[in-house]
Structures are given as C-alpha cells and as structure tokens.
Short mmCIF file of C-alpha atoms in Angstrom, two decimals:
data_model
loop_
_atom_site.label_atom_id
_atom_site.label_comp_id
_atom_site.label_asym_id
_atom_site.label_seq_id
_atom_site.Cartn_x
_atom_site.Cartn_y
_atom_site.Cartn_z
CA MET R 115 127.47 -38.35 -4.51
CA LEU R 116 124.05 -38.65 -2.91
CA SER R 117 122.56 -40.14 -6.09
CA LYS R 118 125.19 -42.91 -5.91
CA GLY R 119 123.92 -43.86 -2.47
CA MET R 120 127.03 -42.53 -0.69
CA TYR R 121 126.80 -40.39 2.44
CA PRO R 122 129.04 -37.40 3.20
CA ASP R 123 131.11 -37.32 6.36
CA ASN R 124 132.54 -34.59 8.56
CA TYR R 125 135.31 -33.95 6.01
CA THR R 126 133.01 -33.61 3.00
CA LEU R 127 130.38 -31.33 4.52
CA PRO R 128 132.65 -28.37 5.48
CA PHE R 129 133.84 -28.05 1.87
CA VAL R 130 130.29 -28.07 0.52
CA LEU R 131 129.25 -25.46 3.11
CA LYS R 132 132.23 -23.32 2.13
CA ALA R 133 131.15 -23.55 -1.53
CA CYS R 134 127.65 -22.35 -0.56
CA ALA R 135 129.13 -19.40 1.33
CA LYS R 136 131.38 -18.46 -1.60
CA LEU R 137 128.44 -18.63 -4.01
CA GLN R 138 126.25 -16.68 -1.56
CA SER R 139 123.68 -19.45 -2.03
CA PHE R 140 121.62 -19.34 1.16
CA TYR R 141 119.04 -21.89 -0.07
CA SER R 142 121.71 -24.48 -0.93
CA GLY R 143 123.35 -23.86 2.43
CA GLU R 144 120.07 -24.61 4.20
CA LEU R 145 119.77 -27.91 2.30
CA ILE R 146 123.28 -28.88 3.39
CA TYR R 147 122.41 -27.88 6.96
CA ASP R 148 119.48 -30.33 6.82
CA HIS R 149 121.91 -33.09 5.81
CA CYS R 150 124.15 -32.14 8.75
CA LEU R 151 121.21 -32.53 11.11
CA LYS R 152 120.04 -35.84 9.63
CA LEU R 153 123.52 -37.35 9.67
CA GLY R 154 124.29 -36.11 13.19
CA PHE R 155 127.29 -33.96 12.23
CA VAL R 156 125.89 -30.59 13.29
CA PHE R 157 127.83 -30.69 16.58
CA ASP R 158 131.03 -31.96 15.01
CA THR R 159 133.78 -29.34 15.43
CA PHE R 160 134.77 -29.21 11.75
CA VAL R 161 131.18 -29.09 10.47
CA GLY R 162 130.11 -26.69 13.22
CA ASN R 163 132.89 -24.25 12.33
CA ALA R 164 131.84 -24.34 8.67
CA LEU R 165 128.21 -23.68 9.68
CA ILE R 166 129.23 -20.75 11.90
CA SER R 167 131.25 -19.30 9.03
CA LYS R 168 128.35 -19.78 6.60
CA TYR R 169 125.73 -18.10 8.77
CA GLY R 170 128.17 -15.35 9.70
CA GLY R 171 128.74 -14.72 5.99
CA PHE R 172 124.97 -14.36 5.54
CA ASN R 173 124.83 -11.89 8.48
CA ASN R 174 122.78 -14.35 10.55
CA VAL R 175 124.98 -14.16 13.60
CA LYS R 176 122.14 -15.29 15.90
CA VAL R 177 122.06 -18.79 14.35
CA ALA R 178 125.86 -18.83 14.17
CA ARG R 179 126.05 -18.13 17.90
CA CYS R 180 123.52 -20.89 18.69
CA ILE R 181 125.66 -23.41 16.79
CA PHE R 182 128.79 -22.09 18.51
CA ASP R 183 127.21 -22.53 21.96
CA GLU R 184 126.18 -26.11 21.16
CA ILE R 185 129.55 -27.40 19.92
CA PRO R 186 130.93 -29.55 22.75
CA ARG R 187 134.60 -29.19 21.79
CA LEU R 188 135.44 -25.71 20.58
CA ASP R 189 138.82 -25.12 18.94
CA VAL R 190 140.62 -21.91 18.05
CA VAL R 191 138.92 -21.81 14.63
CA SER R 192 135.51 -21.85 16.33
CA TRP R 193 136.37 -18.72 18.31
CA THR R 194 137.85 -16.99 15.25
CA VAL R 195 134.86 -17.55 12.95
CA VAL R 196 132.26 -16.48 15.53
CA ILE R 197 134.28 -13.33 16.34
CA SER R 198 134.51 -12.60 12.60
CA GLY R 199 130.74 -13.02 12.32
CA TYR R 200 130.08 -10.38 14.98
CA VAL R 201 132.67 -8.10 13.40
CA GLN R 202 130.95 -8.37 10.02
CA MET R 203 127.64 -7.39 11.66
CA GLY R 204 129.32 -4.38 13.27
CA ASP R 205 128.81 -5.71 16.82
CA ILE R 206 132.38 -5.04 17.84
CA ASP R 207 131.62 -5.03 21.60
CA THR R 208 130.33 -8.62 21.59
CA ALA R 209 133.29 -9.63 19.42
CA ARG R 210 135.65 -8.17 22.04
CA LEU R 211 133.86 -10.00 24.87
CA LEU R 212 134.30 -13.29 23.00
CA PHE R 213 137.94 -12.43 22.34
CA ASN R 214 138.50 -11.95 26.06
CA GLU R 215 136.84 -15.32 26.80
CA ALA R 216 138.85 -17.29 24.22
CA PRO R 217 141.09 -19.75 26.12
CA VAL R 218 143.78 -19.70 23.40
CA LYS R 219 144.55 -16.63 21.29
CA ASP R 220 146.45 -17.42 18.13
CA ARG R 221 147.31 -15.17 15.20
CA GLY R 222 143.89 -15.70 13.59
CA ILE R 223 141.92 -14.46 16.61
CA TRP R 224 144.20 -11.45 17.09
CA GLY R 225 143.93 -10.63 13.38
CA ALA R 226 140.12 -10.91 13.41
CA MET R 227 139.90 -8.51 16.34
CA ILE R 228 142.38 -5.94 15.00
CA SER R 229 140.89 -5.89 11.51
CA GLY R 230 137.41 -5.80 13.08
CA TYR R 231 138.18 -2.62 14.97
CA VAL R 232 139.66 -0.94 11.90
CA LYS R 233 136.80 -2.01 9.60
CA ASN R 234 134.32 -0.55 12.09
CA ASN R 235 136.25 2.75 12.27
CA CYS R 236 137.51 2.08 15.81
CA PHE R 237 141.03 3.02 14.82
CA LYS R 238 142.49 3.83 18.23
CA GLU R 239 141.20 0.52 19.63
CA GLY R 240 142.83 -1.31 16.70
CA LEU R 241 146.18 0.34 17.49
CA TYR R 242 145.76 -0.55 21.15
CA MET R 243 145.19 -4.20 20.24
CA PHE R 244 148.36 -4.10 18.13
CA ARG R 245 150.28 -2.89 21.18
CA LEU R 246 148.80 -5.77 23.21
CA ILE R 247 149.87 -8.39 20.67
CA GLN R 248 153.45 -7.13 20.96
CA MET R 249 153.33 -8.07 24.64
CA SER R 250 152.26 -11.62 23.76
CA ASN R 251 154.22 -14.40 22.08
CA VAL R 252 152.28 -14.04 18.80
CA GLU R 253 154.10 -12.51 15.83
CA PRO R 254 152.02 -10.06 13.72
CA ASP R 255 151.34 -11.05 10.13
CA GLU R 256 150.78 -9.04 6.95
CA ALA R 257 147.02 -8.65 7.49
CA MET R 258 147.61 -7.11 10.93
CA PHE R 259 150.17 -4.65 9.57
CA VAL R 260 147.78 -3.67 6.78
CA SER R 261 145.02 -3.02 9.35
CA VAL R 262 147.08 -0.93 11.76
CA ILE R 263 148.70 1.12 8.98
CA SER R 264 145.20 1.85 7.63
CA ALA R 265 144.21 2.95 11.14
CA CYS R 266 147.19 5.34 11.24
CA ALA R 267 146.24 6.77 7.84
CA ASN R 268 142.64 7.37 8.90
CA MET R 269 143.62 8.95 12.23
CA GLY R 270 146.40 11.05 10.76
CA ALA R 271 148.80 9.42 13.24
CA LEU R 272 151.99 9.83 11.21
CA ASP R 273 154.38 9.20 14.12
CA THR R 274 152.75 5.86 14.89
CA GLY R 275 152.79 4.96 11.19
CA ILE R 276 156.52 5.73 11.04
CA TRP R 277 157.12 3.58 14.12
CA ILE R 278 155.21 0.63 12.59
CA HIS R 279 157.16 1.07 9.34
CA LYS R 280 160.47 0.92 11.21
CA TYR R 281 159.24 -1.98 13.33
CA MET R 282 158.56 -3.91 10.12
CA ASP R 283 162.07 -3.10 8.89
CA GLN R 284 163.57 -4.31 12.18
CA GLN R 285 161.61 -7.56 11.93
CA LYS R 286 162.78 -7.87 8.29
CA PHE R 287 159.14 -8.23 7.24
CA PRO R 288 158.92 -8.42 3.43
CA PRO R 289 156.64 -5.66 2.07
CA SER R 290 153.99 -7.04 -0.28
CA LEU R 291 152.11 -5.04 -2.90
CA ARG R 292 149.17 -4.52 -0.53
CA LEU R 293 151.38 -3.53 2.39
CA SER R 294 153.46 -1.13 0.28
CA ALA R 295 150.26 0.53 -0.92
CA ARG R 296 149.14 1.07 2.69
CA LEU R 297 152.50 2.61 3.59
CA VAL R 298 152.20 5.01 0.65
CA ASP R 299 148.67 5.78 1.85
CA VAL R 300 149.66 6.68 5.43
CA TYR R 301 152.49 8.97 4.33
CA ALA R 302 150.35 10.61 1.63
CA LYS R 303 147.32 11.18 3.87
CA CYS R 304 149.49 12.55 6.68
CA GLY R 305 151.14 15.08 4.38
CA ASN R 306 154.62 13.56 3.92
CA LEU R 307 154.33 13.41 0.14
CA ASP R 308 158.11 13.16 -0.42
CA ILE R 309 158.40 9.82 1.40
CA ALA R 310 155.12 8.65 -0.14
CA LYS R 311 156.47 9.41 -3.62
CA LYS R 312 159.79 7.70 -2.80
CA LEU R 313 158.01 4.51 -1.69
CA PHE R 314 155.71 4.74 -4.70
CA ASP R 315 158.65 5.01 -7.12
CA GLU R 316 160.34 1.98 -5.50
CA MET R 317 157.33 -0.27 -6.07
CA LEU R 318 157.75 -2.78 -8.89
CA GLN R 319 153.97 -3.12 -9.22
CA ARG R 320 151.76 -0.16 -8.41
CA ASP R 321 148.17 -1.27 -8.99
CA VAL R 322 145.95 0.68 -6.52
CA SER R 323 148.90 2.81 -5.42
CA TRP R 324 148.24 5.12 -8.37
CA ASN R 325 144.93 6.04 -6.75
CA VAL R 326 146.57 6.41 -3.34
CA MET R 327 149.18 8.88 -4.63
CA ILE R 328 146.66 10.92 -6.62
CA SER R 329 144.32 11.07 -3.60
CA GLY R 330 147.17 12.15 -1.31
CA MET R 331 148.25 14.92 -3.65
CA ALA R 332 144.65 16.07 -4.06
CA MET R 333 144.03 16.04 -0.30
CA HIS R 334 146.96 18.38 0.32
CA GLY R 335 146.10 20.83 -2.47
CA ASN R 336 148.74 19.64 -4.94
CA GLY R 337 146.24 19.39 -7.78
CA GLU R 338 148.66 19.97 -10.65
CA SER R 339 150.92 17.10 -9.52
CA ALA R 340 147.87 14.83 -9.27
CA ILE R 341 146.87 15.67 -12.83
CA GLN R 342 150.44 15.09 -14.06
CA LEU R 343 150.39 11.67 -12.39
CA PHE R 344 147.16 10.89 -14.23
CA ARG R 345 148.85 11.80 -17.50
CA GLN R 346 151.62 9.36 -16.57
CA ILE R 347 148.94 6.68 -16.03
CA GLU R 348 147.62 7.30 -19.52
CA LYS R 349 151.14 7.30 -20.94
CA ASP R 350 151.90 3.93 -19.29
CA ARG R 351 148.55 2.59 -20.56
CA VAL R 352 147.28 1.79 -17.10
CA ARG R 353 143.49 1.76 -17.07
CA PRO R 354 142.07 4.07 -14.38
CA ASP R 355 138.95 3.15 -12.42
CA TYR R 356 136.15 5.20 -10.89
CA ILE R 357 138.22 5.76 -7.68
CA THR R 358 140.98 7.32 -9.80
CA PHE R 359 138.49 9.81 -11.18
CA ILE R 360 137.11 10.64 -7.71
CA ALA R 361 140.66 11.58 -6.69
CA LEU R 362 141.17 13.59 -9.89
CA CYS R 363 137.89 15.47 -9.47
CA SER R 364 138.91 16.27 -5.88
CA ALA R 365 142.32 17.45 -7.10
CA CYS R 366 140.69 19.81 -9.59
CA SER R 367 138.33 21.07 -6.89
CA TYR R 368 141.17 21.82 -4.46
CA SER R 369 143.27 23.53 -7.12
CA GLY R 370 140.31 25.45 -8.60
CA ASN R 371 140.89 24.14 -12.13
CA ALA R 372 137.33 24.10 -13.48
CA PHE R 373 138.29 23.52 -17.12
CA GLU R 374 140.45 20.51 -16.27
CA GLY R 375 137.71 19.08 -14.05
CA LEU R 376 135.15 19.18 -16.88
CA ARG R 377 137.70 17.69 -19.29
CA ILE R 378 138.37 14.78 -16.89
CA LEU R 379 134.64 14.18 -16.47
CA ASP R 380 134.30 14.06 -20.26
CA ARG R 381 137.21 11.60 -20.63
CA MET R 382 135.77 9.43 -17.92
CA ARG R 383 132.51 9.08 -19.82
CA ASN R 384 133.59 9.06 -23.45
CA VAL R 385 137.10 7.53 -23.36
CA TYR R 386 136.96 5.02 -20.50
CA ASN R 387 133.18 4.34 -20.55
CA ILE R 388 132.93 4.82 -16.78
CA GLU R 389 129.60 6.25 -15.68
CA PRO R 390 130.13 9.02 -13.08
CA LYS R 391 128.77 8.45 -9.58
CA SER R 392 127.48 10.89 -7.01
CA GLU R 393 130.99 11.41 -5.59
CA HIS R 394 132.28 12.58 -8.98
CA PHE R 395 129.35 14.94 -9.47
CA GLY R 396 129.80 16.30 -5.95
CA CYS R 397 133.44 17.26 -6.60
CA ILE R 398 132.69 18.81 -9.99
CA ILE R 399 129.71 20.79 -8.66
CA ASP R 400 131.82 22.09 -5.77
CA LEU R 401 134.54 23.08 -8.25
CA LEU R 402 132.15 24.93 -10.57
CA VAL R 403 130.38 26.85 -7.80
CA ARG R 404 133.70 27.88 -6.26
CA GLY R 405 134.71 29.22 -9.65
CA GLY R 406 131.44 31.13 -9.95
CA ILE R 407 130.21 28.98 -12.86
CA LEU R 408 126.75 28.50 -11.36
CA GLN R 409 124.83 27.82 -14.56
CA GLU R 410 127.19 24.99 -15.49
CA ALA R 411 126.92 23.59 -11.95
CA ASN R 412 123.12 23.44 -12.24
CA GLN R 413 123.41 21.76 -15.64
CA VAL R 414 125.74 19.11 -14.21
CA ILE R 415 123.44 18.27 -11.30
CA GLN R 416 120.41 18.14 -13.59
CA SER R 417 122.29 15.70 -15.86
CA MET R 418 122.84 13.25 -13.01
CA PRO R 419 121.17 9.88 -13.70
CA ASP R 420 118.39 8.77 -11.38
CA SER R 421 119.66 6.61 -8.54
CA SER R 422 117.77 3.98 -6.58
CA ASN R 423 119.65 5.16 -3.48
CA PRO R 424 118.56 8.67 -2.35
CA SER R 425 121.79 9.12 -0.40
CA ASP R 426 123.77 9.04 -3.68
CA GLU R 427 121.85 12.01 -5.06
CA ALA R 428 122.04 13.74 -1.68
CA ILE R 429 125.87 13.77 -1.84
CA ALA R 430 125.84 15.96 -4.94
CA TRP R 431 123.12 18.29 -3.61
CA ARG R 432 124.98 18.63 -0.31
CA ALA R 433 128.10 19.67 -2.23
CA LEU R 434 126.00 22.25 -4.09
CA LEU R 435 124.52 23.57 -0.84
CA ASN R 436 127.94 23.75 0.79
CA SER R 437 129.26 25.71 -2.19
CA TYR R 438 126.31 28.10 -2.09
CA CYS R 439 126.93 28.66 1.61
CA SER R 440 130.59 29.42 0.95
CA SER R 441 129.52 31.96 -1.67
CA LYS R 442 126.71 33.37 0.56
CA LEU R 443 124.10 32.69 -2.14
CA THR R 444 121.08 32.61 0.17
CA LYS R 445 118.29 32.12 -2.38
CA LEU R 446 120.06 29.31 -4.20
CA ALA R 447 120.97 27.69 -0.86
CA GLU R 448 117.27 27.65 0.09
CA VAL R 449 116.41 25.81 -3.14
CA ALA R 450 119.17 23.25 -2.57
CA THR R 451 118.07 22.80 1.07
CA GLU R 452 114.48 22.10 0.03
CA LYS R 453 115.70 19.44 -2.40
CA LEU R 454 118.01 17.89 0.21
CA MET R 455 115.31 17.71 2.87
CA ARG R 456 113.24 15.58 0.51
CA LEU R 457 116.16 13.17 0.16
CA GLU R 458 117.40 12.98 3.76
CA ASP R 459 116.87 14.43 7.23
CA HIS R 460 120.46 15.08 8.21
CA SER R 461 121.70 17.66 10.69
CA SER R 462 124.32 19.00 8.26
CA VAL R 463 121.58 20.39 5.98
CA TYR R 464 120.10 22.48 8.79
CA VAL R 465 123.50 23.60 10.06
CA LEU R 466 124.67 24.76 6.63
CA LEU R 467 121.51 26.80 6.00
CA SER R 468 121.61 28.26 9.50
CA ASN R 469 125.23 29.31 8.96
CA ILE R 470 124.50 31.04 5.67
CA TYR R 471 121.62 32.98 7.26
CA ALA R 472 123.88 34.03 10.14
CA SER R 473 126.71 35.13 7.82
CA SER R 474 124.20 37.14 5.75
CA GLY R 475 122.91 38.95 8.83
CA LYS R 476 119.57 37.09 8.87
CA HIS R 477 119.80 36.04 12.50
CA TYR R 478 116.05 35.52 12.88
CA ASP R 479 116.10 32.94 10.06
CA ALA R 480 119.20 31.31 11.53
CA LYS R 481 117.41 30.92 14.87
CA ARG R 482 114.29 29.62 13.10
CA ILE R 483 116.30 26.82 11.44
CA LYS R 484 117.81 25.77 14.78
CA GLN R 485 114.34 25.69 16.35
CA MET R 486 113.15 23.58 13.39
CA MET R 487 115.95 21.09 14.11
CA LYS R 488 114.88 20.86 17.73
CA SER R 489 111.18 20.43 16.95
CA ARG R 490 111.93 17.68 14.40
CA GLY R 491 114.24 15.85 16.77
CA VAL R 492 117.31 16.27 14.53
CA ASN R 493 120.45 16.12 16.67
CA LYS R 494 123.86 17.40 15.63
CA ALA R 495 126.76 15.11 16.51
CA PRO R 496 129.25 17.00 18.69
CA GLY R 497 132.53 17.88 17.01
CA CYS R 498 135.71 16.32 18.29
CA SER R 499 139.39 16.63 17.56
CA SER R 500 142.61 15.03 18.71
CA ILE R 501 145.98 16.43 19.65
CA LYS R 502 149.24 14.55 20.11
CA ILE R 503 151.69 15.84 22.74
CA ASN R 504 154.90 13.98 23.49
CA GLY R 505 153.60 10.84 21.81
CA GLU R 506 150.31 10.84 23.80
CA VAL R 507 147.03 11.43 21.94
CA HIS R 508 144.17 13.28 23.63
CA GLU R 509 140.64 13.67 22.30
CA PHE R 510 138.41 16.70 22.88
CA ILE R 511 134.63 16.55 22.56
CA ALA R 512 132.73 19.83 22.18
CA GLY R 513 130.57 20.71 25.16
CA GLU R 514 132.12 18.24 27.61
CA ASN R 515 134.06 19.58 30.59
CA SER R 516 133.69 16.93 33.29
CA HIS R 517 137.11 15.29 32.84
CA LEU R 518 139.80 15.97 35.44
CA GLN R 519 142.14 17.15 32.66
CA ASN R 520 139.63 19.35 30.83
CA PHE R 521 141.09 22.44 29.20
CA GLY R 522 138.48 25.09 29.97
CA GLU R 523 135.57 25.22 27.55
CA ALA R 524 137.45 23.34 24.83
CA GLY R 525 136.01 20.06 26.06
CA GLN R 526 136.93 16.78 27.66
CA ALA R 527 140.47 15.46 27.28
CA ILE R 528 140.57 11.70 26.81
CA THR R 529 143.79 9.74 26.41
CA LEU R 530 143.32 7.57 23.33
CA TYR R 531 146.60 5.68 23.13
CA ARG R 532 150.27 6.23 23.80
CA SER R 533 152.69 5.93 20.92
CA GLU R 534 155.90 3.96 21.20
CA PRO R 535 158.51 6.62 22.12
CA LEU R 536 161.43 4.75 20.55
CA PHE R 537 161.21 6.55 17.22
CA ILE R 538 159.38 9.73 18.27
CA ALA R 539 161.02 12.98 19.33
CA ALA R 540 160.02 14.12 22.82
CA ASP R 541 158.95 17.59 21.69
CA THR R 542 156.72 16.38 18.84
CA VAL R 543 153.32 18.08 18.86
CA GLU R 544 150.93 17.23 16.07
CA HIS R 545 147.26 18.20 15.67
CA SER R 546 144.71 16.28 13.62
CA GLN R 547 140.99 17.06 13.33
CA TYR R 548 138.91 14.14 12.10
CA ASN R 549 135.34 15.34 12.56
#
C-alpha cells in the first residue's frame, strides 16, 4: 500500500497493529507506531486503543498507559484494553483502580476484571466481583461463568459452584464445551465425582474433559477408575496429551500402583512419543519411593533429561525428598537436600529436612536447619486454611491473633465472601485447606 503512494488512515492502522500483536512481531509494531506518529493518528481513539492493546500484549504496560493518558476521547474499549494490560502483567491492584475510575462499565470491562482476578489466583475477589455484577444491569457472559467456576474449583467452594450452576440453568444459559468442562472440573475437584461423571457422560464432545475427570479421580484416591478411563480413551482412539499423563501418574501415586505407573510412563514415551516432563517424573518418583522401590526411583531421576529451567529439575528432586522424609530415610534425604539447594533456595527444602530430623529424634540437627534458614534469610510463608459455616467463608492465617473474631491460637478469622443462601442449606459446614 505504501509502495503505491497511498497512506493508511485510522481504520487501516488498527488492523495492521493487531496483526503485529498476533504475530508477536515487536519490531514491525514499532515501525507501524512510527507511521502513526508521522500521520498524526497516535491520539485517535481507534488507533490509540490498538496501540494500547499491542504494548499490553508485549508486557510494556508503561508505554500503554502513556498512550492511554494522552488519548483525548477515551471509550469503553480504551478502559478495557488498559485494564487487560495490567492484568497480564499481574498488577491486579492498578487494574482494579482503573476499573473503579471507568465512567461506563460494560460486559467487557467486568469480564476483564473477573478473569484478571482468577488468572492471578485471587479467587475470592473474582467471586466477589461476580456478586457485584449481579447487582448491576450487565448480564454475565460465558467467559465470566468460566472464570468464576474455575475460581470455585480452585477454592474448593462446592456450594458456590452449585449455586452458579443452578443460576445458569435459571437464566437458560446454553452450556458450551468449555463451560461444561469447567463444571465437570468443579464437581470433580470438590469430591462430587458422581455428578461430575454424570455431566461428563452427557457431553457430546469431551476434549479436555477427559483430563479433568482423570485428574478428579486421581485427586480423590480413585486411581483404578482413572486408569480405566484412560483405557476407554485408548479404546475410543482419543489421543492423550502430556496433561493426561500427569493425571495418570498422580492416580498411580495415590493408589500405590507402582507397576502401572512405570507401564504408563513407558507408553507415554514409546507409544505416544511424548517426552516426560518434571511433573511426570515427580509423580513416578513419589510412587516408587512410597512403594519402597528406591533403586528404581534413583534410576528414574538419573534418566531425566537436562532442563534449561532449574525449577523443572527441582520439582522431581523435591518429590524425592518428600518421599524420603515420609519414609524417614535420613541419609538419602540429606543427599536430595544438597542437590535441591543447588537448584533453588526454597523454604520447603529446609522445612522437610528439619521435619525428618525431628521425627528421627535428631532435635539438634532440626534446630540447626531452622537456624540456617534464619541466617540465610529464607522465610516460610505462613499456612492458611478456610472454613465455610452457614454459607460464610472464613480464612485463618497461622500465627495471627489480632482479629476481633480470632479463635484462640488458631489464627485470624477473615470473612472472604458470603455465598448466596438460596441454594445452600443453613447447617452446611465445609472445610477446605488450600495451603
């Protein structure tokens, strides 16, 4: 177009900028930005929104914010794309401040904020935002339902998940493949495998739901059912992926089936040509050590391919250390700890070794490890858990007792969110520990 002597306008440039973002071509995007400056379109609303989206996609939210602040006439898309940029960078607090300042809040802005909270593991805040949107005149869409159901699955908030499911039914919201998979996920993760299996069987297309069901069965110790479901996958000629095999390795670990775990690892490599990752090795190593097959566990970890990311290798060694600690194998745990400390400086390594010394009666060594943590400035994140009483969720943080509703030395009670009581029995009490 340029070679023909024609100049782009404020309708052409946004599409070219979108193409640069899709191709992840930062250099080409900078060239187009130069054209925007030369032609005077940089402060045009359409072009400015495309530039904000481009720089947000390249994690350069500082430039995106500068463009946003310079656009004279902001529209609802401007607010949505800049909020999405901060969300992608993990700066959820700034995103929320912008959300509060937005003069008009349409479905896109609400969706960006809800999904932003969930993607950044702020699950209770995501559910709270969903409650707020119900008080507005904006109808939730599929993306919002997917986000809040994922939040319920990660928090173990089954009652809230059931309420959202029934709310969707009341609104006659058509369940898509993605939404059905999330519903299966929340029921499976929260332990209601019967309803999860019923929803799974009703799906015309299952896709990722195979992985969801296998993971749910594995999580709740139903390893044999998970393996049978994998056999059904093979029978139906559905190709499994690496996530399927992570779930299967976990299922074998929970059920203590060492032989089946090694067989699955072999099929993964030789039948499906999928190279195992650190998560697979971690599950298999844990399985072998629990079964007392220590020599095979060492052979598996030695056969791991070299990884450019030390944290990948650390996952497998941490599983080995955890298994040694469970078996009170002090000498082997010391070897695994030495290897882990070369890969990472994480508090869990020190805590595991300190615990094994304490359980073996070596209290001096246990104290020495804790002093080593202190001298090296390694801090252990305090444990926390949540409890739901009469539809109200409270959070307890270890060591905190300053709250007016603190329960003795258990910690500080913090109200996270209140569930909609319409579908929840008054005497429901459910406990979920997520750290």
